[in-house]
Each structure stands twice: as C-alpha cells, then as structure tokens.
C-alpha cells in the first residue's frame, strides 16, 4: 500500500491535480535535467523550422514540380509515423534519455541532407531519414518529460512544448534573415553543426538523470492493477487521448497551410498581412503554453482541456466567418490560445497511463492530425469553399472539448 500511494501521488503531480505544489524546491539535479530537456525541445523546433523555411529554395534546386515536391514532403510524415511506435518500444527497453540523445544527434545530421539532393526522388528518400529522426525525437522527448513530471510533481509539460514553439519561431526568423545571403546548403550545414554541438554539450546532464526502464514498467503495472483488463482499459484511454491530440493537431496543420490563403483570397488581405495569419496563431499558442503550467495547477487538466477546446472552437468560428481581416486575425489568436495546451496535456496523460508506449501511440494519432488537416481542407475547399473547409477546425475543437468532458473522470481523474 505505501508503494501504491507513492505511485498515485506521482501520477497526481503529472496530471496536475488541483492543489498547491509542494513547497519544497526541486533538487538541483531535477532543475538541471528540466533545463536540459527544455533545450532539446527548443532544438527540435529550431531545426524543423530551419528546414521548412528553405523548402522553396530546395524545390528550385531540385527542379521538382509542385506535385513532385508534395510527394517528396510526404517522406517526412512517413518517416515520422513509421518511427514513433518503434521509438516508444526503445524508450521502454533502454530508457528515454539515451534515445533522446541518439535522435538529438541524428536530427541535425539529417537536416543537412535535403539541399544535397538533385531530384525529387532523392529528396523524398532523405526526408524519410529526417522524418524518422524528427518523429523519434518527439516521442523520446515527451517520454522523458513524463518521467520528469512524475519526479517534480508539477504539470510542466506545456512549458516544454512552449520551448518547441519558441525554437520554431527562432528557427523560422533566422532562416528568413539569412535566406537571401546563404545558400540552403550552407545554411542547413551550419544548422547541423550548431545542433550537433548543442546536443553534445547537453549530453552529460541528459544521461545522468532518469528512472530505470525496468522500474518504470513495474510501477506502471502496479498502478494499473497488473491484469489484462486494466491494460486494455489503459489502451482505450490512450486512444481517447490520442483522438483529442489529433483534433488539436488537425487545426495546427490546417492553419499552417491555409490561413494565409484564406486571408488573401476570402478577405483580400495583402501578402504581408496574409502571412501574419499563421504568425499570430503560433505566437498565441506559444503564450498559451508558457502559461500552461500555472493554469493546469490552478484549474486542473480536465478544465483546461474542456475550456481550451471550447475556446479553440469559438476562435475558429470567428476566424473562418469574420467579414474583415482583423477580426479573422483575432479569431486565430483565440484559436491558438485555446488549443495551446490540449496536445501537451493529452500526451502527458497518455505517458502516465502507458509509459513510452502511450506517448508513442498518442503522438502517432496527433501527427496523423497534422497530416490529415491540410489535405482535408484542400479537398473540402474544392468541393465547397475555403471558409467552409476551415469550419472543420472548429468542429474538431468542439469534439475534443466534448470528448474531454465526457471522459474526464476516467481519463483525467482528480484523485
């Protein structure tokens, strides 16, 4: 019974039950490990954004048509999805920290490969490697974060995802500044060198802390009750959390690819103002994640999930149907604030329930939303209109909110 009580207390901290956090300050090694994980989350976003801003230059360099480029870019998604479940198993067997370091070294190396290609086929093949490293990094980082959350007994997952967003904003901004001065090859090679150096600098503090995989699996089995019925229930709850993550990621992918076109074509915005659509959404999402930990501590993860989905729905209704550019931008801000913490909470709770395998499963669902969103919006825009297509983001945000409300006692228990 004492062991079970300790496990419940750890899970309560990981999921952010109401109540004040422990007054005791975290141990220095926990603080160092949290800083280290934050750096790796930021590095993940920084490298991915650095590649994204050079896609037009790589397209011109390879001579790929738009359709050929679209097929080549599927390599990132295919590599990521294929790797995520394997990464979950590796984290369970070896521990999350060694896998984070391995992916943290592979990701910078792989980001240097795309500008070295000279055909769409070669580009698609190297993007499989890049996608595998990116997907593996995402799962390993979130698995390590779940371990740290249990040790800290604070719901700090949104802060890690804020670091990813900040890294992405920095990578995109830097890429825009150097795009006219550096070739994509030189730019991405410099990113690779910087990423490798940073990963090596933080390798020691990353590897010095962590739960042994065998102990984590044993604790998870005890907490679940150890029977097949409990394991099946945990898998069902992870699937629910993955579905909630998918609904959020769908909106993020849709706004990344279609917000500028909506502002330009439907609301006659200029090129600069249209480009601000995704920027204000991403900025609002970053601010929402930076405030996510105190929100979860004060309100509880269930209320943050339910209210976040509802706010995202209202924001996207405004963003889709607004008669002016400024009202649409305001809607994008509300959408970003609402959806900001849904994905981190869902992934963190999946890790509580099923360890790295739960993180991998929920992440795969979520990444599926990023894949499906832009494609679905495109088909619906052809059949109906872009305004109507973007309303699906609001529908799925509402669905995520209702799902979180309906399953709140099972998925996010209050203790």
Coordinates of C-alpha atoms in Angstrom, one line a residue:
X1 CA 0.0 0.0 0.0
X2 CA 2.7 2.6 0.7
X3 CA 4.2 1.9 -2.7
X4 CA 0.8 2.3 -4.4
X5 CA 0.2 5.6 -2.5
X6 CA 3.5 6.9 -3.8
X7 CA 2.6 6.0 -7.3
X8 CA -0.7 7.7 -7.0
X9 CA 0.9 10.8 -5.7
X10 CA 3.4 10.9 -8.6
X11 CA 0.6 10.5 -11.1
X12 CA -1.4 13.2 -9.4
X13 CA 1.5 15.6 -9.9
X14 CA 2.0 14.5 -13.5
X15 CA -1.6 15.2 -14.4
X16 CA -1.9 18.4 -12.5
X17 CA -4.5 17.8 -9.8
X18 CA -5.7 20.8 -8.1
X19 CA -3.9 22.0 -5.0
X20 CA -0.7 23.8 -4.4
X21 CA 2.6 22.2 -5.4
X22 CA 5.0 21.0 -2.8
X23 CA 6.7 23.9 -1.1
X24 CA 10.0 22.1 -1.3
X25 CA 12.2 23.3 -4.0
X26 CA 13.1 20.8 -6.7
X27 CA 16.5 19.1 -6.3
X28 CA 19.4 20.7 -8.3
X29 CA 19.7 17.6 -10.5
X30 CA 16.0 17.8 -11.4
X31 CA 16.4 21.5 -12.2
X32 CA 19.4 20.8 -14.4
X33 CA 17.5 17.9 -16.1
X34 CA 14.5 20.2 -16.8
X35 CA 16.7 22.8 -18.3
X36 CA 18.4 20.1 -20.5
X37 CA 15.0 18.8 -21.7
X38 CA 13.9 22.3 -22.5
X39 CA 17.0 22.8 -24.6
X40 CA 16.3 19.7 -26.6
X41 CA 12.7 20.6 -27.1
X42 CA 13.8 24.0 -28.4
X43 CA 16.4 22.4 -30.6
X44 CA 13.7 20.1 -32.1
X45 CA 11.6 23.1 -33.1
X46 CA 14.6 25.2 -34.2
X47 CA 15.9 22.5 -36.7
X48 CA 12.5 21.7 -38.1
X49 CA 11.7 25.3 -38.7
X50 CA 15.1 25.9 -40.3
X51 CA 14.3 23.2 -42.8
X52 CA 10.7 24.4 -43.5
X53 CA 11.8 28.0 -44.5
X54 CA 14.2 26.6 -47.1
X55 CA 11.7 24.3 -48.8
X56 CA 11.2 26.8 -51.7
X57 CA 14.9 27.0 -52.3
X58 CA 15.3 23.3 -52.2
X59 CA 12.4 22.9 -54.6
X60 CA 14.1 25.2 -57.1
X61 CA 17.4 23.4 -56.6
X62 CA 15.9 20.0 -57.3
X63 CA 13.7 21.3 -60.2
X64 CA 10.8 19.5 -58.7
X65 CA 7.2 20.3 -59.7
X66 CA 4.7 21.2 -57.1
X67 CA 3.1 17.8 -57.2
X68 CA 6.5 16.1 -57.1
X69 CA 7.5 18.2 -54.1
X70 CA 4.3 17.3 -52.4
X71 CA 5.1 13.6 -52.8
X72 CA 8.6 14.1 -51.6
X73 CA 7.4 16.0 -48.5
X74 CA 5.3 13.0 -47.6
X75 CA 8.7 11.4 -46.7
X76 CA 8.8 13.5 -43.5
X77 CA 5.4 12.3 -42.4
X78 CA 6.0 8.7 -43.5
X79 CA 9.4 8.5 -41.7
X80 CA 7.9 10.0 -38.5
X81 CA 4.9 7.8 -38.3
X82 CA 6.9 4.7 -39.1
X83 CA 9.4 5.5 -36.3
X84 CA 7.1 6.6 -33.4
X85 CA 5.9 3.3 -32.2
X86 CA 9.4 1.8 -32.5
X87 CA 10.8 4.7 -30.5
X88 CA 8.2 4.0 -27.8
X89 CA 9.5 0.4 -27.5
X90 CA 13.1 1.6 -27.5
X91 CA 12.3 4.0 -24.7
X92 CA 10.7 1.3 -22.7
X93 CA 13.7 -1.0 -23.2
X94 CA 16.6 1.4 -22.9
X95 CA 15.2 4.4 -21.1
X96 CA 14.1 7.7 -22.7
X97 CA 17.4 9.6 -22.2
X98 CA 19.7 7.6 -24.5
X99 CA 17.0 7.6 -27.2
X100 CA 16.7 11.4 -26.9
X101 CA 20.5 11.8 -27.3
X102 CA 20.6 9.4 -30.3
X103 CA 17.8 11.3 -32.1
X104 CA 19.3 14.6 -31.0
X105 CA 22.4 13.7 -32.9
X106 CA 20.6 12.2 -35.9
X107 CA 18.2 15.1 -36.4
X108 CA 21.0 17.7 -37.0
X109 CA 22.8 15.3 -39.3
X110 CA 19.6 14.6 -41.3
X111 CA 18.6 18.3 -41.7
X112 CA 21.8 18.9 -43.7
X113 CA 20.8 16.2 -46.3
X114 CA 17.9 17.8 -48.3
X115 CA 19.9 20.6 -50.0
X116 CA 22.5 18.0 -51.2
X117 CA 19.9 16.3 -53.4
X118 CA 19.3 17.0 -57.1
X119 CA 16.0 15.2 -57.7
X120 CA 12.6 14.9 -56.2
X121 CA 13.1 11.1 -55.7
X122 CA 16.4 11.7 -53.8
X123 CA 14.8 14.4 -51.7
X124 CA 11.9 12.1 -50.7
X125 CA 14.4 9.4 -49.6
X126 CA 16.5 11.7 -47.4
X127 CA 13.3 13.2 -46.0
X128 CA 12.4 9.7 -44.8
X129 CA 15.5 9.8 -42.7
X130 CA 14.8 13.3 -41.5
X131 CA 11.2 12.4 -40.6
X132 CA 12.4 9.3 -38.7
X133 CA 14.7 11.4 -36.6
X134 CA 12.0 14.0 -36.0
X135 CA 9.3 11.5 -35.1
X136 CA 11.7 9.6 -32.8
X137 CA 12.8 12.8 -31.1
X138 CA 9.2 13.9 -30.4
X139 CA 8.3 10.6 -28.8
X140 CA 11.6 10.3 -26.8
X141 CA 11.4 13.9 -25.5
X142 CA 7.8 13.5 -24.4
X143 CA 8.6 10.2 -22.7
X144 CA 11.5 11.8 -20.8
X145 CA 9.2 14.7 -19.9
X146 CA 6.6 12.4 -18.4
X147 CA 9.3 10.9 -16.1
X148 CA 10.4 14.3 -15.0
X149 CA 6.8 15.5 -14.4
X150 CA 6.3 12.5 -12.1
X151 CA 9.5 13.4 -10.2
X152 CA 8.7 17.1 -9.9
X153 CA 5.0 16.5 -9.2
X154 CA 4.2 19.6 -11.3
X155 CA 2.4 19.6 -14.7
X156 CA 5.2 21.3 -16.6
X157 CA 4.6 19.6 -20.0
X158 CA 3.1 22.8 -21.5
X159 CA 6.4 24.6 -20.8
X160 CA 8.4 22.0 -22.8
X161 CA 6.0 22.5 -25.8
X162 CA 6.4 26.2 -25.4
X163 CA 10.1 25.7 -25.8
X164 CA 9.5 23.8 -29.0
X165 CA 7.3 26.6 -30.3
X166 CA 9.9 29.3 -29.3
X167 CA 12.6 27.2 -31.0
X168 CA 10.5 27.1 -34.1
X169 CA 9.9 30.8 -34.1
X170 CA 13.6 31.5 -33.7
X171 CA 14.5 29.0 -36.5
X172 CA 12.0 30.5 -38.9
X173 CA 13.1 34.0 -38.1
X174 CA 16.7 33.2 -38.5
X175 CA 16.0 31.3 -41.7
X176 CA 14.2 34.3 -43.1
X177 CA 17.1 36.6 -42.3
X178 CA 19.8 34.5 -43.9
X179 CA 17.7 33.2 -46.9
X180 CA 19.0 36.0 -49.2
X181 CA 22.6 35.6 -48.1
X182 CA 23.3 31.9 -47.6
X183 CA 22.5 29.0 -50.0
X184 CA 20.3 26.4 -48.5
X185 CA 23.2 24.0 -48.4
X186 CA 25.4 26.4 -46.3
X187 CA 22.5 27.4 -44.1
X188 CA 21.4 23.9 -43.2
X189 CA 25.0 22.7 -42.8
X190 CA 25.5 25.5 -40.2
X191 CA 22.3 24.5 -38.5
X192 CA 23.5 20.9 -38.4
X193 CA 26.8 21.9 -36.9
X194 CA 25.1 24.1 -34.3
X195 CA 22.6 21.3 -33.4
X196 CA 25.3 18.7 -33.0
X197 CA 27.4 21.0 -30.8
X198 CA 24.4 21.8 -28.6
X199 CA 23.4 18.1 -28.3
X200 CA 26.9 17.1 -27.3
X201 CA 27.2 19.9 -24.8
X202 CA 24.0 18.8 -23.0
X203 CA 24.6 15.0 -23.4
X204 CA 26.1 14.6 -19.9
X205 CA 23.3 16.2 -17.9
X206 CA 20.8 14.4 -20.1
X207 CA 22.2 11.0 -19.4
X208 CA 22.9 11.5 -15.7
X209 CA 19.3 11.6 -14.6
X210 CA 16.4 9.2 -15.3
X211 CA 14.4 6.3 -14.0
X212 CA 15.5 2.8 -14.8
X213 CA 13.2 1.3 -17.5
X214 CA 12.5 -1.8 -15.5
X215 CA 11.4 0.2 -12.5
X216 CA 9.1 2.4 -14.6
X217 CA 7.4 -0.6 -16.2
X218 CA 7.0 -2.3 -12.8
X219 CA 5.5 0.8 -11.2
X220 CA 3.1 1.2 -14.2
X221 CA 2.0 -2.4 -13.8
X222 CA 1.3 -1.9 -10.1
X223 CA -0.6 1.3 -10.7
X224 CA -2.7 -0.3 -13.4
X225 CA -3.6 -3.3 -11.2
X226 CA -1.5 -5.7 -13.3
X227 CA -4.3 -7.5 -15.1
X228 CA -5.3 -7.8 -18.8
X229 CA -8.5 -5.9 -18.1
X230 CA -6.6 -2.9 -16.6
X231 CA -4.1 -3.0 -19.5
X232 CA -7.0 -3.0 -22.0
X233 CA -8.6 -0.1 -20.2
X234 CA -5.4 1.9 -20.3
X235 CA -5.1 1.3 -24.1
X236 CA -8.6 2.5 -24.6
X237 CA -7.9 5.7 -22.6
X238 CA -4.7 6.3 -24.5
X239 CA -6.7 6.0 -27.8
X240 CA -9.2 8.6 -26.4
X241 CA -6.3 11.0 -25.6
X242 CA -4.7 10.3 -29.0
X243 CA -8.0 11.3 -30.6
X244 CA -8.1 14.6 -28.6
X245 CA -4.5 15.2 -29.7
X246 CA -5.4 14.6 -33.3
X247 CA -8.2 17.2 -33.2
X248 CA -5.8 19.8 -32.0
X249 CA -3.0 18.9 -34.4
X250 CA -5.6 19.0 -37.3
X251 CA -6.2 22.6 -36.6
X252 CA -2.5 23.4 -36.3
X253 CA -1.7 21.8 -39.6
X254 CA -4.7 23.4 -41.3
X255 CA -3.8 26.9 -40.1
X256 CA -0.1 26.4 -41.1
X257 CA -1.0 25.7 -44.7
X258 CA -4.3 27.6 -45.3
X259 CA -4.6 30.6 -43.0
X260 CA -2.6 32.9 -45.4
X261 CA -4.7 31.8 -48.4
X262 CA -7.9 32.4 -46.5
X263 CA -6.9 35.9 -45.6
X264 CA -5.7 36.7 -49.1
X265 CA -8.4 35.1 -51.2
X266 CA -11.5 35.4 -49.0
X267 CA -10.7 38.7 -47.2
X268 CA -8.4 40.4 -49.9
X269 CA -5.5 40.9 -47.5
X270 CA -2.1 41.9 -48.9
X271 CA 0.7 39.5 -48.9
X272 CA 2.4 40.8 -45.8
X273 CA -0.9 40.8 -43.8
X274 CA -1.9 37.4 -45.1
X275 CA 1.4 36.0 -43.9
X276 CA 0.7 37.3 -40.4
X277 CA -2.2 34.8 -40.1
X278 CA -0.1 31.8 -39.0
X279 CA 2.3 34.0 -37.1
X280 CA -0.3 35.3 -34.8
X281 CA -1.7 31.8 -34.3
X282 CA 1.7 30.4 -33.5
X283 CA 2.5 33.3 -31.2
X284 CA -0.7 32.9 -29.3
X285 CA -0.1 29.2 -29.0
X286 CA 3.4 29.9 -27.6
X287 CA 2.0 32.3 -25.0
X288 CA -0.7 29.9 -24.1
X289 CA 1.9 27.1 -23.4
X290 CA 4.1 29.4 -21.4
X291 CA 1.1 30.0 -19.1
X292 CA 0.0 26.4 -19.2
X293 CA 1.6 25.1 -16.0
X294 CA 0.0 27.6 -13.7
X295 CA -3.3 27.2 -15.5
X296 CA -3.2 23.4 -15.0
X297 CA -2.2 23.8 -11.4
X298 CA -5.0 26.2 -10.7
X299 CA -7.8 24.8 -12.7
X300 CA -6.8 21.1 -13.2
X301 CA -6.1 19.4 -16.6
X302 CA -9.8 18.5 -17.1
X303 CA -11.0 22.1 -17.1
X304 CA -8.0 23.3 -19.2
X305 CA -8.8 20.6 -21.8
X306 CA -12.5 21.3 -21.9
X307 CA -12.2 25.1 -21.9
X308 CA -9.3 25.0 -24.4
X309 CA -11.3 23.0 -26.9
X310 CA -14.3 25.3 -26.5
X311 CA -12.2 28.5 -26.9
X312 CA -10.5 27.0 -30.0
X313 CA -13.9 26.3 -31.5
X314 CA -15.2 29.8 -30.8
X315 CA -11.9 31.3 -32.1
X316 CA -12.0 29.3 -35.4
X317 CA -15.7 30.2 -35.9
X318 CA -14.6 33.8 -35.8
X319 CA -11.5 33.2 -37.9
X320 CA -13.5 31.4 -40.6
X321 CA -16.6 33.6 -40.8
X322 CA -15.3 37.0 -39.9
X323 CA -16.0 39.7 -42.5
X324 CA -12.7 41.6 -42.0
X325 CA -9.0 40.6 -41.8
X326 CA -8.6 42.0 -38.3
X327 CA -11.5 40.0 -36.9
X328 CA -10.1 36.9 -38.6
X329 CA -6.7 37.5 -37.0
X330 CA -8.4 37.9 -33.6
X331 CA -10.1 34.6 -34.2
X332 CA -6.7 33.0 -35.0
X333 CA -5.3 34.3 -31.7
X334 CA -8.2 32.9 -29.7
X335 CA -7.7 29.6 -31.6
X336 CA -4.0 29.5 -30.7
X337 CA -4.7 30.3 -27.0
X338 CA -7.4 27.6 -26.8
X339 CA -5.6 24.8 -28.5
X340 CA -2.2 25.5 -27.0
X341 CA -2.3 23.2 -24.0
X342 CA -4.6 20.4 -25.3
X343 CA -1.9 18.5 -27.1
X344 CA 0.7 18.6 -24.2
X345 CA -1.9 17.6 -21.6
X346 CA -3.1 14.7 -23.7
X347 CA 0.4 13.4 -24.5
X348 CA 1.5 13.7 -20.8
X349 CA -1.5 11.9 -19.5
X350 CA -1.0 9.1 -22.1
X351 CA 2.5 8.7 -20.7
X352 CA 1.1 8.5 -17.2
X353 CA -1.2 5.7 -18.3
X354 CA 1.1 3.6 -20.5
X355 CA 4.6 4.9 -20.3
X356 CA 6.6 5.5 -23.6
X357 CA 4.2 3.2 -25.5
X358 CA 1.4 5.5 -24.5
X359 CA 3.3 8.6 -25.6
X360 CA 4.1 6.9 -28.9
X361 CA 0.5 5.9 -29.6
X362 CA -0.9 9.3 -28.7
X363 CA 1.8 11.1 -30.7
X364 CA 1.1 9.0 -33.7
X365 CA -2.6 9.9 -33.5
X366 CA -1.6 13.6 -33.1
X367 CA 0.8 13.5 -36.0
X368 CA -1.9 11.9 -38.1
X369 CA -3.9 15.1 -37.5
X370 CA -1.1 17.3 -38.9
X371 CA -1.1 15.0 -42.0
X372 CA -4.8 14.9 -42.5
X373 CA -5.6 18.5 -41.8
X374 CA -4.1 20.3 -44.8
X375 CA -5.2 17.6 -47.2
X376 CA -8.8 17.5 -45.9
X377 CA -9.0 21.3 -46.0
X378 CA -7.8 21.3 -49.6
X379 CA -10.4 18.7 -50.8
X380 CA -13.2 20.5 -48.9
X381 CA -12.2 23.9 -50.3
X382 CA -12.5 22.5 -53.8
X383 CA -15.9 20.9 -53.1
X384 CA -17.4 23.8 -51.1
X385 CA -15.3 26.8 -50.1
X386 CA -12.2 27.6 -48.0
X387 CA -14.4 29.3 -45.4
X388 CA -16.5 26.1 -45.1
X389 CA -13.4 23.9 -45.0
X390 CA -11.9 25.8 -42.2
X391 CA -15.0 25.3 -40.1
X392 CA -13.9 21.7 -39.7
X393 CA -11.2 23.0 -37.4
X394 CA -13.9 24.5 -35.1
X395 CA -15.9 21.3 -35.3
X396 CA -13.0 19.1 -34.3
X397 CA -12.0 21.5 -31.5
X398 CA -15.6 21.3 -30.1
X399 CA -15.4 17.5 -30.5
X400 CA -12.2 17.4 -28.5
X401 CA -13.8 19.5 -25.8
X402 CA -16.9 17.3 -25.6
X403 CA -14.7 14.2 -25.5
X404 CA -12.6 15.5 -22.7
X405 CA -15.8 16.4 -20.8
X406 CA -17.4 13.0 -21.4
X407 CA -14.3 11.1 -20.3
X408 CA -13.0 13.5 -17.7
X409 CA -13.4 11.1 -14.7
X410 CA -11.7 8.2 -16.5
X411 CA -9.0 10.0 -18.4
X412 CA -8.2 12.8 -16.0
X413 CA -9.1 11.6 -12.5
X414 CA -8.9 14.1 -9.8
X415 CA -7.6 11.7 -7.2

